[in-house]
Short mmCIF file of C-alpha atoms in Angstrom, two decimals:
data_model
loop_
_atom_site.label_atom_id
_atom_site.label_comp_id
_atom_site.label_asym_id
_atom_site.label_seq_id
_atom_site.Cartn_x
_atom_site.Cartn_y
_atom_site.Cartn_z
CA VAL A 25 104.65 -112.66 -261.74
CA PRO A 26 105.20 -109.12 -260.48
CA LEU A 27 107.76 -108.55 -257.75
CA ARG A 28 106.13 -109.00 -254.36
CA ARG A 29 107.63 -107.43 -251.27
CA PRO A 30 105.38 -107.95 -248.24
CA CYS A 31 107.33 -105.31 -246.30
CA ASP A 32 106.28 -101.70 -246.31
CA LEU A 33 107.74 -100.61 -249.64
CA SER A 34 108.84 -97.31 -248.13
CA LYS A 35 111.32 -99.25 -246.01
CA MET A 36 112.77 -101.37 -248.79
CA LYS A 37 115.55 -100.26 -251.10
CA LEU A 38 116.99 -102.00 -254.12
CA SER A 39 120.43 -101.74 -252.61
CA PHE A 40 122.83 -104.05 -250.87
CA THR A 41 122.22 -102.47 -247.47
CA LEU A 42 123.23 -104.48 -244.45
CA ILE A 43 121.55 -103.59 -241.20
CA VAL A 44 123.86 -103.99 -238.24
CA THR A 45 121.41 -104.78 -235.52
CA SER A 46 123.58 -104.72 -232.43
CA SER A 47 124.94 -101.20 -232.67
CA ALA A 48 123.77 -97.69 -233.43
CA TYR A 49 125.16 -97.85 -236.92
CA ALA A 50 124.81 -99.92 -240.06
CA ALA A 51 127.47 -100.50 -242.70
CA ALA A 52 126.62 -100.99 -246.35
CA PHE A 53 128.42 -103.75 -248.23
CA THR A 54 129.15 -102.76 -251.80
CA LEU A 55 130.27 -105.49 -254.16
CA GLY A 56 133.74 -104.80 -255.45
CA ASN A 57 134.12 -101.60 -253.45
CA GLY A 58 134.27 -102.76 -249.83
CA PHE A 59 132.37 -100.74 -247.26
CA ARG A 60 130.53 -97.47 -247.59
CA LYS A 61 130.32 -94.77 -244.99
CA PRO A 62 128.32 -96.05 -241.96
CA VAL A 63 124.74 -94.89 -241.70
CA LYS A 64 122.41 -94.96 -238.72
CA SER A 65 120.20 -97.99 -238.23
CA SER A 66 116.54 -97.57 -237.38
CA LEU A 67 116.42 -100.75 -235.29
CA SER A 68 115.58 -100.43 -231.64
CA MET A 69 116.11 -103.32 -229.23
CA SER A 70 115.99 -104.29 -225.61
CA ALA A 71 118.63 -102.84 -223.33
CA GLU A 72 119.23 -106.21 -221.67
CA GLY A 73 119.51 -109.73 -222.98
CA VAL A 74 118.36 -112.92 -221.31
CA ASN A 75 121.51 -113.82 -219.35
CA GLY A 76 123.59 -110.86 -220.57
CA THR A 77 123.36 -107.50 -222.30
CA ALA A 78 121.77 -107.10 -225.72
CA ASP A 79 125.01 -105.94 -227.31
CA LYS A 80 126.92 -109.08 -226.25
CA LYS A 81 125.43 -112.52 -225.79
CA LYS A 82 126.86 -116.00 -225.34
CA VAL A 83 125.53 -117.95 -228.33
CA LEU A 84 125.84 -121.61 -229.25
CA VAL A 85 125.53 -122.01 -233.03
CA LEU A 86 124.56 -125.60 -233.73
CA GLY A 87 125.51 -126.43 -237.31
CA GLY A 88 127.84 -123.44 -237.37
CA ASP A 89 130.12 -124.97 -240.03
CA GLY A 90 127.41 -124.96 -242.71
CA PHE A 91 126.25 -122.72 -245.54
CA CYS A 92 124.10 -120.52 -243.30
CA GLY A 93 125.75 -121.33 -239.97
CA TRP A 94 129.28 -120.20 -240.84
CA PRO A 95 128.49 -116.66 -242.10
CA THR A 96 126.02 -116.23 -239.23
CA SER A 97 128.69 -117.21 -236.69
CA LEU A 98 131.16 -114.72 -238.18
CA TYR A 99 128.60 -111.93 -238.30
CA LEU A 100 127.51 -112.43 -234.69
CA SER A 101 131.13 -112.59 -233.55
CA ASP A 102 131.86 -109.41 -235.51
CA GLN A 103 129.04 -107.69 -233.60
CA GLY A 104 130.63 -108.64 -230.27
CA HIS A 105 128.71 -111.75 -229.35
CA ASP A 106 130.58 -114.69 -227.76
CA ILE A 107 130.25 -117.57 -230.22
CA VAL A 108 130.65 -121.32 -229.74
CA ILE A 109 130.27 -123.30 -232.98
CA VAL A 110 128.92 -126.83 -232.52
CA ASP A 111 129.01 -129.14 -235.54
CA ASN A 112 129.64 -132.81 -236.32
CA LEU A 113 130.85 -131.95 -239.86
CA SER A 114 128.17 -134.18 -241.40
CA ARG A 115 127.75 -131.86 -244.40
CA ARG A 116 131.42 -132.31 -245.27
CA ASN A 117 130.95 -136.07 -245.03
CA ILE A 118 127.98 -135.85 -247.41
CA ASP A 119 130.28 -134.09 -249.91
CA THR A 120 132.41 -137.23 -249.89
CA GLU A 121 129.35 -139.47 -250.15
CA LEU A 122 127.98 -137.59 -253.17
CA GLY A 123 131.38 -137.14 -254.82
CA CYS A 124 130.80 -133.40 -255.09
CA ASP A 125 132.74 -130.86 -253.04
CA SER A 126 131.81 -127.25 -252.44
CA LEU A 127 132.78 -125.19 -255.48
CA THR A 128 134.73 -122.98 -253.10
CA PRO A 129 137.57 -124.69 -251.21
CA ILE A 130 136.50 -124.48 -247.57
CA ALA A 131 139.11 -124.75 -244.84
CA SER A 132 138.80 -126.91 -241.73
CA PRO A 133 136.94 -125.40 -238.75
CA GLU A 134 140.19 -124.97 -236.86
CA ILE A 135 141.83 -123.05 -239.72
CA ARG A 136 138.69 -120.95 -240.24
CA ILE A 137 138.58 -119.95 -236.58
CA GLN A 138 142.30 -119.13 -236.52
CA ALA A 139 141.91 -117.00 -239.64
CA TRP A 140 139.01 -115.14 -238.03
CA LYS A 141 141.15 -114.47 -234.97
CA GLU A 142 143.89 -113.06 -237.20
CA VAL A 143 141.65 -110.68 -239.17
CA SER A 144 139.25 -109.64 -236.40
CA GLY A 145 141.06 -110.17 -233.12
CA LYS A 146 138.00 -112.10 -231.91
CA ASP A 147 137.93 -115.63 -230.51
CA MET A 148 135.41 -118.33 -231.36
CA LYS A 149 135.30 -121.89 -230.08
CA PHE A 150 134.58 -125.05 -232.06
CA VAL A 151 133.09 -128.20 -230.54
CA ASN A 152 132.71 -131.38 -232.61
CA LEU A 153 129.45 -132.82 -231.31
CA ASP A 154 126.49 -134.69 -232.81
CA VAL A 155 123.35 -133.04 -231.43
CA ALA A 156 121.16 -135.95 -232.52
CA LYS A 157 123.30 -138.66 -230.92
CA GLU A 158 125.50 -137.25 -228.13
CA TYR A 159 122.85 -136.05 -225.72
CA ASP A 160 124.92 -136.13 -222.52
CA LEU A 161 127.68 -134.08 -224.14
CA LEU A 162 125.09 -131.56 -225.31
CA VAL A 163 123.67 -131.17 -221.81
CA ASP A 164 127.17 -130.77 -220.36
CA LEU A 165 128.03 -128.16 -222.98
CA ILE A 166 124.95 -126.09 -222.17
CA LYS A 167 125.66 -126.35 -218.45
CA THR A 168 129.28 -125.27 -218.98
CA GLU A 169 128.71 -122.44 -221.46
CA LYS A 170 125.39 -121.16 -220.03
CA PRO A 171 124.36 -119.57 -223.34
CA ASP A 172 121.84 -116.77 -223.65
CA SER A 173 120.76 -118.15 -227.03
CA ILE A 174 121.13 -121.39 -228.96
CA ILE A 175 120.81 -121.08 -232.74
CA HIS A 176 119.77 -124.39 -234.27
CA PHE A 177 121.03 -124.96 -237.82
CA ALA A 178 122.07 -128.57 -237.10
CA GLU A 179 119.79 -130.38 -239.55
CA GLN A 180 120.09 -132.06 -242.92
CA ARG A 181 118.93 -129.10 -245.03
CA ALA A 182 118.33 -130.35 -248.58
CA ALA A 183 114.90 -131.48 -249.78
CA PRO A 184 116.30 -133.40 -252.80
CA TYR A 185 118.79 -135.29 -250.62
CA SER A 186 115.98 -136.23 -248.25
CA MET A 187 114.10 -137.81 -251.18
CA LYS A 188 117.06 -139.63 -252.75
CA ASP A 189 116.28 -143.07 -251.31
CA SER A 190 114.93 -144.74 -248.19
CA LYS A 191 118.26 -144.49 -246.40
CA LYS A 192 118.39 -140.69 -246.88
CA LYS A 193 114.75 -140.33 -245.84
CA ARG A 194 115.37 -142.23 -242.61
CA TYR A 195 118.59 -140.34 -241.92
CA THR A 196 116.89 -136.98 -242.42
CA VAL A 197 114.08 -137.86 -239.99
CA ASP A 198 116.42 -139.43 -237.43
CA ASN A 199 118.91 -136.57 -237.54
CA ASN A 200 116.55 -133.60 -237.74
CA VAL A 201 113.76 -134.63 -235.41
CA SER A 202 116.04 -136.28 -232.84
CA GLY A 203 118.32 -133.25 -232.85
CA SER A 204 115.48 -130.82 -232.18
CA ASN A 205 113.99 -133.04 -229.49
CA ASN A 206 117.41 -133.48 -227.86
CA LEU A 207 117.96 -129.74 -227.85
CA CYS A 208 114.68 -129.02 -226.08
CA CYS A 209 115.34 -131.76 -223.52
CA ALA A 210 118.90 -130.57 -222.99
CA VAL A 211 117.78 -127.01 -222.26
CA ILE A 212 115.34 -128.38 -219.67
CA ASP A 213 117.82 -130.82 -218.08
CA SER A 214 120.64 -128.26 -217.97
CA GLU A 215 118.39 -125.81 -216.09
CA VAL A 216 119.76 -123.00 -218.27
CA ASP A 217 117.03 -120.68 -219.53
CA ALA A 218 118.47 -120.45 -223.02
CA HIS A 219 116.42 -119.02 -225.88
CA ILE A 220 116.29 -121.48 -228.82
CA VAL A 221 116.28 -119.89 -232.29
CA HIS A 222 115.52 -122.50 -234.94
CA LEU A 223 116.01 -122.14 -238.68
CA GLY A 224 112.89 -123.57 -240.26
CA THR A 225 111.57 -123.23 -243.79
CA MET A 226 108.76 -121.60 -245.73
CA GLY A 227 108.01 -125.11 -246.98
CA VAL A 228 106.15 -125.95 -243.77
CA TYR A 229 103.20 -123.94 -245.10
CA GLY A 230 103.06 -125.51 -248.55
CA TYR A 231 102.92 -123.09 -251.45
CA GLY A 232 99.81 -121.04 -252.02
CA THR A 233 97.65 -123.17 -249.69
CA SER A 234 96.47 -120.38 -247.36
CA GLY A 235 94.06 -118.82 -249.81
CA GLY A 236 95.95 -115.53 -249.69
CA GLU A 237 98.91 -114.05 -247.87
CA ILE A 238 100.76 -116.58 -245.72
CA PRO A 239 100.82 -115.18 -242.16
CA GLU A 240 103.75 -115.49 -239.78
CA GLY A 241 103.24 -118.84 -238.12
CA TYR A 242 99.69 -118.48 -236.83
CA ILE A 243 96.47 -118.07 -238.77
CA ASP A 244 93.04 -116.74 -237.78
CA VAL A 245 90.31 -119.36 -238.23
CA THR A 246 86.61 -119.71 -237.58
CA LEU A 247 85.79 -122.90 -235.69
CA PRO A 248 82.44 -124.71 -235.65
CA GLY A 249 79.82 -122.59 -233.98
CA GLY A 250 81.41 -119.39 -235.27
CA ARG A 251 84.16 -119.38 -232.64
CA GLN A 252 87.22 -117.34 -233.59
CA SER A 253 90.71 -118.67 -232.89
CA ASN A 254 94.34 -118.09 -233.83
CA ILE A 255 96.10 -121.41 -234.44
CA LEU A 256 99.39 -122.73 -235.78
CA HIS A 257 99.22 -122.65 -239.57
CA PRO A 258 98.38 -126.12 -240.94
CA ALA A 259 101.40 -128.07 -242.16
CA TYR A 260 101.65 -129.04 -245.82
CA PRO A 261 105.17 -130.38 -246.44
CA GLY A 262 106.47 -131.18 -249.90
CA SER A 263 109.36 -133.48 -248.98
CA VAL A 264 110.72 -135.53 -246.09
CA TYR A 265 112.99 -132.61 -245.24
CA HIS A 266 110.02 -130.24 -245.05
CA ALA A 267 108.11 -132.82 -243.00
CA THR A 268 110.88 -132.81 -240.38
CA LYS A 269 110.57 -129.04 -240.06
CA CYS A 270 106.82 -129.48 -239.48
CA LEU A 271 107.58 -132.04 -236.77
CA ASP A 272 110.12 -129.64 -235.26
CA ALA A 273 107.41 -126.99 -235.07
CA LEU A 274 105.12 -129.35 -233.15
CA LEU A 275 107.90 -130.30 -230.73
CA PHE A 276 108.57 -126.62 -230.04
CA GLN A 277 104.88 -126.02 -229.38
CA PHE A 278 104.82 -128.89 -226.90
CA TYR A 279 107.97 -128.02 -224.96
CA ASN A 280 106.96 -124.37 -224.89
CA LYS A 281 103.55 -125.24 -223.44
CA ASN A 282 104.73 -128.01 -221.13
CA ASP A 283 108.10 -126.75 -219.87
CA GLY A 284 108.17 -123.07 -220.74
CA VAL A 285 111.05 -123.46 -223.22
CA ARG A 286 111.43 -120.17 -225.08
CA VAL A 287 111.62 -120.67 -228.85
CA THR A 288 111.74 -118.51 -231.96
CA ASP A 289 111.12 -120.42 -235.20
CA LEU A 290 112.30 -118.74 -238.42
CA HIS A 291 110.58 -119.91 -241.60
CA GLN A 292 113.22 -119.03 -244.15
CA GLY A 293 112.98 -118.73 -247.92
CA ILE A 294 115.51 -120.07 -250.43
CA VAL A 295 118.96 -118.66 -249.69
CA TRP A 296 121.14 -117.20 -252.42
CA GLY A 297 124.57 -115.57 -252.48
CA THR A 298 127.71 -117.00 -250.93
CA ASN A 299 129.99 -114.44 -249.31
CA THR A 300 129.36 -111.72 -246.74
CA PRO A 301 131.39 -108.74 -245.49
CA GLN A 302 132.99 -111.11 -242.98
CA THR A 303 133.80 -114.06 -245.25
CA ILE A 304 135.55 -111.88 -247.86
CA ARG A 305 138.15 -110.70 -245.35
CA ASP A 306 140.38 -113.73 -245.87
CA GLU A 307 140.48 -116.58 -248.38
CA ARG A 308 140.33 -119.05 -245.49
CA LEU A 309 136.98 -117.65 -244.41
CA VAL A 310 135.18 -118.27 -247.71
CA ASN A 311 131.71 -119.76 -247.39
CA ARG A 312 130.75 -123.01 -249.06
CA PHE A 313 129.03 -122.89 -252.44
CA ASP A 314 126.86 -125.83 -253.46
CA TYR A 315 125.97 -126.16 -257.14
CA ASP A 316 124.81 -129.77 -257.44
CA GLY A 317 121.26 -130.98 -257.99
CA ASP A 318 120.85 -132.02 -254.34
CA TYR A 319 122.26 -129.13 -252.33
CA GLY A 320 122.56 -126.24 -254.78
CA THR A 321 119.78 -123.71 -254.21
CA VAL A 322 117.96 -122.67 -257.35
CA LEU A 323 119.29 -119.14 -257.87
CA ASN A 324 122.86 -120.09 -257.00
CA ARG A 325 122.62 -122.98 -259.46
CA PHE A 326 121.38 -120.64 -262.18
CA LEU A 327 124.14 -118.11 -261.51
CA MET A 328 126.78 -120.82 -261.54
CA GLN A 329 125.43 -122.31 -264.77
CA GLY A 330 125.25 -118.90 -266.44
CA ALA A 331 128.81 -118.02 -265.45
CA MET A 332 130.04 -121.32 -266.89
CA GLY A 333 128.09 -121.05 -270.13
CA VAL A 334 125.83 -123.98 -269.23
CA PRO A 335 122.11 -123.81 -270.13
CA LEU A 336 119.99 -123.13 -267.07
CA THR A 337 118.18 -126.16 -265.64
CA VAL A 338 114.57 -125.15 -265.00
CA TYR A 339 112.35 -127.92 -263.63
CA GLY A 340 108.96 -128.33 -265.27
CA THR A 341 107.38 -125.08 -266.48
CA GLY A 342 109.35 -122.95 -264.03
CA GLY A 343 106.02 -121.68 -262.74
CA GLN A 344 106.90 -122.38 -259.12
CA THR A 345 106.86 -119.17 -257.08
CA ARG A 346 109.25 -119.22 -254.17
CA ALA A 347 110.48 -116.90 -251.42
CA PHE A 348 114.12 -115.76 -251.45
CA ILE A 349 116.62 -114.23 -249.04
CA HIS A 350 120.32 -113.35 -249.38
CA VAL A 351 122.72 -115.21 -247.08
CA THR A 352 123.81 -111.89 -245.58
CA ASP A 353 120.25 -111.20 -244.47
CA THR A 354 120.09 -114.65 -242.87
CA ALA A 355 122.77 -113.53 -240.42
CA ARG A 356 121.03 -110.19 -239.86
CA CYS A 357 117.74 -111.89 -239.10
CA LEU A 358 119.37 -114.25 -236.63
CA GLU A 359 120.72 -111.33 -234.63
CA ILE A 360 117.34 -109.62 -234.64
CA ALA A 361 115.86 -112.86 -233.31
CA ILE A 362 118.34 -113.33 -230.47
CA ASN A 363 117.98 -109.69 -229.47
CA ASN A 364 114.19 -109.96 -229.32
CA PRO A 365 113.46 -113.19 -227.43
CA PRO A 366 109.95 -114.10 -226.32
CA ALA A 367 109.35 -113.49 -222.63
CA LYS A 368 108.88 -116.40 -220.25
CA GLY A 369 105.39 -117.77 -220.69
CA GLU A 370 104.86 -116.42 -224.20
CA ARG A 371 104.04 -118.82 -227.02
CA VAL A 372 106.57 -119.82 -229.69
CA GLU A 373 107.51 -116.76 -231.72
CA ILE A 374 107.45 -117.30 -235.48
CA PHE A 375 108.96 -115.05 -238.16
CA ASN A 376 108.84 -115.45 -241.94
CA GLN A 377 112.47 -114.91 -242.90
CA VAL A 378 112.12 -113.78 -246.51
CA ALA A 379 112.92 -110.74 -248.63
CA GLU A 380 110.63 -111.27 -251.62
CA THR A 381 108.94 -113.84 -253.83
CA ARG A 382 109.70 -114.55 -257.49
CA ARG A 383 108.66 -117.09 -260.09
CA VAL A 384 111.48 -119.49 -261.02
CA ARG A 385 111.25 -118.97 -264.80
CA ASP A 386 111.38 -115.20 -264.31
CA ILE A 387 114.63 -115.57 -262.37
CA ALA A 388 115.96 -117.86 -265.08
CA SER A 389 115.13 -115.23 -267.72
CA MET A 390 116.93 -112.56 -265.69
CA VAL A 391 120.09 -114.69 -265.40
CA ALA A 392 119.93 -115.83 -269.03
CA GLU A 393 119.64 -112.26 -270.27
CA GLN A 394 122.63 -111.23 -268.21
CA THR A 395 124.87 -114.19 -269.14
CA GLY A 396 123.70 -115.04 -272.66
CA VAL A 397 123.01 -118.73 -271.96
CA ASP A 398 119.95 -120.70 -273.00
CA VAL A 399 117.20 -121.88 -270.67
CA ASN A 400 116.46 -125.62 -270.69
CA PHE A 401 113.11 -126.79 -269.31
CA LEU A 402 113.72 -130.25 -267.87
CA PRO A 403 111.26 -132.87 -266.61
CA ASN A 404 110.51 -132.02 -262.98
CA PRO A 405 112.07 -134.46 -260.48
CA ARG A 406 109.76 -133.10 -257.75
CA GLN A 407 106.14 -133.91 -257.00
CA GLU A 408 104.73 -130.38 -256.90
CA ALA A 409 102.26 -128.05 -258.60
CA ALA A 410 103.48 -126.84 -261.98
CA GLU A 411 102.34 -123.28 -261.20
CA ASN A 412 101.58 -121.53 -257.91
CA GLU A 413 101.14 -118.08 -256.45
CA LEU A 414 102.86 -117.08 -253.21
CA ASP A 415 102.23 -114.05 -251.04
CA VAL A 416 104.16 -113.97 -247.77
CA ALA A 417 103.99 -111.68 -244.75
CA ASN A 418 107.32 -110.62 -243.24
CA ARG A 419 106.28 -107.53 -241.28
CA LYS A 420 107.85 -108.67 -238.02
CA PHE A 421 111.43 -108.46 -239.28
CA CYS A 422 110.67 -105.28 -241.21
CA ASN A 423 109.22 -103.65 -238.10
CA LEU A 424 112.39 -104.58 -236.21
CA GLY A 425 114.57 -102.78 -238.74
CA LEU A 426 115.42 -105.29 -241.46
CA ASP A 427 115.89 -103.63 -244.86
CA PRO A 428 116.08 -106.74 -247.06
CA ILE A 429 118.44 -107.28 -249.94
CA THR A 430 116.35 -107.96 -253.03
CA LEU A 431 117.22 -109.61 -256.33
CA ASP A 432 119.09 -107.29 -258.63
CA GLU A 433 121.27 -108.15 -261.59
CA GLY A 434 124.09 -106.03 -260.27
CA LEU A 435 124.22 -108.14 -257.13
CA PHE A 436 124.73 -111.33 -259.10
CA ASP A 437 128.32 -110.30 -259.80
CA GLU A 438 129.43 -111.50 -256.37
CA VAL A 439 128.34 -115.04 -257.17
CA THR A 440 129.59 -115.09 -260.76
CA THR A 441 133.01 -113.84 -259.64
CA ILE A 442 133.28 -116.74 -257.20
CA VAL A 443 132.15 -119.21 -259.85
CA LYS A 444 134.67 -118.03 -262.45
CA LYS A 445 137.47 -118.16 -259.90
CA TYR A 446 136.79 -121.77 -258.93
CA LYS A 447 135.18 -123.18 -262.09
CA ALA A 448 137.93 -125.79 -262.42
CA ARG A 449 136.55 -127.44 -259.28
CA CYS A 450 133.15 -128.04 -260.89
CA ASN A 451 132.00 -131.52 -261.90
CA PRO A 452 129.51 -130.63 -264.66
CA GLN A 453 127.59 -133.91 -264.39
CA LYS A 454 126.61 -133.03 -260.82
CA ILE A 455 124.58 -130.08 -262.12
CA LEU A 456 121.67 -132.26 -263.21
CA PRO A 457 119.01 -133.50 -260.76
CA ALA A 458 119.88 -136.84 -259.16
CA SER A 459 117.03 -137.28 -256.66
CA PHE A 460 113.44 -137.97 -257.60
CA TRP A 461 110.35 -137.66 -255.44
CA ASN A 462 108.75 -140.96 -256.52
CA LYS A 463 108.85 -143.65 -259.19
CA ALA A 464 106.70 -141.66 -261.59
CA ARG A 465 109.01 -138.65 -261.34
CA ALA A 466 112.06 -140.89 -261.85
CA ALA A 467 110.51 -142.46 -264.94
CA GLU A 468 109.72 -139.05 -266.45
CA CYS A 469 113.30 -137.92 -265.82
CA GLU A 470 114.86 -141.07 -267.27
CA SER A 471 116.05 -139.16 -270.35
CA LEU A 472 118.31 -137.00 -268.20
CA LYS A 473 120.69 -139.93 -267.75
CA GLU A 474 121.83 -139.49 -271.35
CA THR A 475 122.37 -135.74 -271.00
CA GLU A 476 125.93 -134.48 -271.17
CA VAL A 477 126.77 -131.14 -269.56
CA GLU A 478 129.67 -129.21 -271.02
CA ILE A 479 131.25 -126.11 -269.53
CA LYS A 480 131.95 -123.34 -272.00
CA LYS A 481 135.66 -122.87 -272.50
CA ASP A 482 137.22 -119.44 -271.97
#
């Protein structure tokens, strides 16, 4: 599949350019060489925020201890925003449950925040709170902090984990849907006009079900009688996790229509990478790196396997085409979103938060060629099409100044360096898939139980 970049190609560069969206300048992050000379950013933004100025907002980051939440919190703090991290540390508890820690040794929230204070001079708060269960505390927190924006990462984020068994399916629904509903209710009950920015997923659309380019949230349709309308894109989830994101989207539509809650929903692609210009500033700030079959994202798993001399685990034919985004761009997109909130009375704003689309086997070939490992095509644990096309619109972020990081072999070094440094922490048996979409998938993957994974010795 050829490289697809829905952005205007004149605005996209195959470089590791980081757009700093809250100032007049952008700094480029160069792997192994630190920072380049600042260059001007083309992003324009509002002069005033919702309850504060655009260059400094009070932001609650729900799920701010996680893979996307932590680097986003650091980035926003680095840009001058006032950050309060809210997390119940459930992801750390799931590490214990699965018997598989982050490949990188992540410090406690308190140590992380202290380290950030030492290297940046900036303060962040941490509040241990369960958004799905501790509603009164959530309302009180919003009343006390009076945030301009609330970024909502606080959901169980792994599709395989959500399909592991009935207990995990029920937990994913209870946690994700209750958390989103609680957040909307809490904003209403607190009487604080906070802008909710939710991290959704491209999986709400299904893959290749639009008959062409997937639009950003809403799709033009012709109704009976020839009437033209623009409606929310039909949902087509591929897992319980993806179903909860579809339910989130419906809740946001309701509370927006009924109570005027202002929401931006970001349908994000698969995240790759691990560190950012903020997390590399101190060992205690390192981001988590998941490599297991439940939480490891596909490109990070391939890069980890390649660095360790383990054959790459491609599911099925590898013909699945997916959207990708680097973790650094996740943080950039979040700042663009909080700096461009929908006005009161406007419908839910929806962005496709992606850089590009690639076919899985093509990515595997790229990593295999770079690392010299073999590619193993395994039975697919997922119930999904063996092959699909995927064209995605992401013009909104591009028009607001995002210059996305795209896949490039030179950029893989950041991940492989991390992997080689911490390879002793890897449990090789956790690399294989351990969650199956249904009984038929489990039966087809039965042979994997006898598979031994060995890490190549130095």
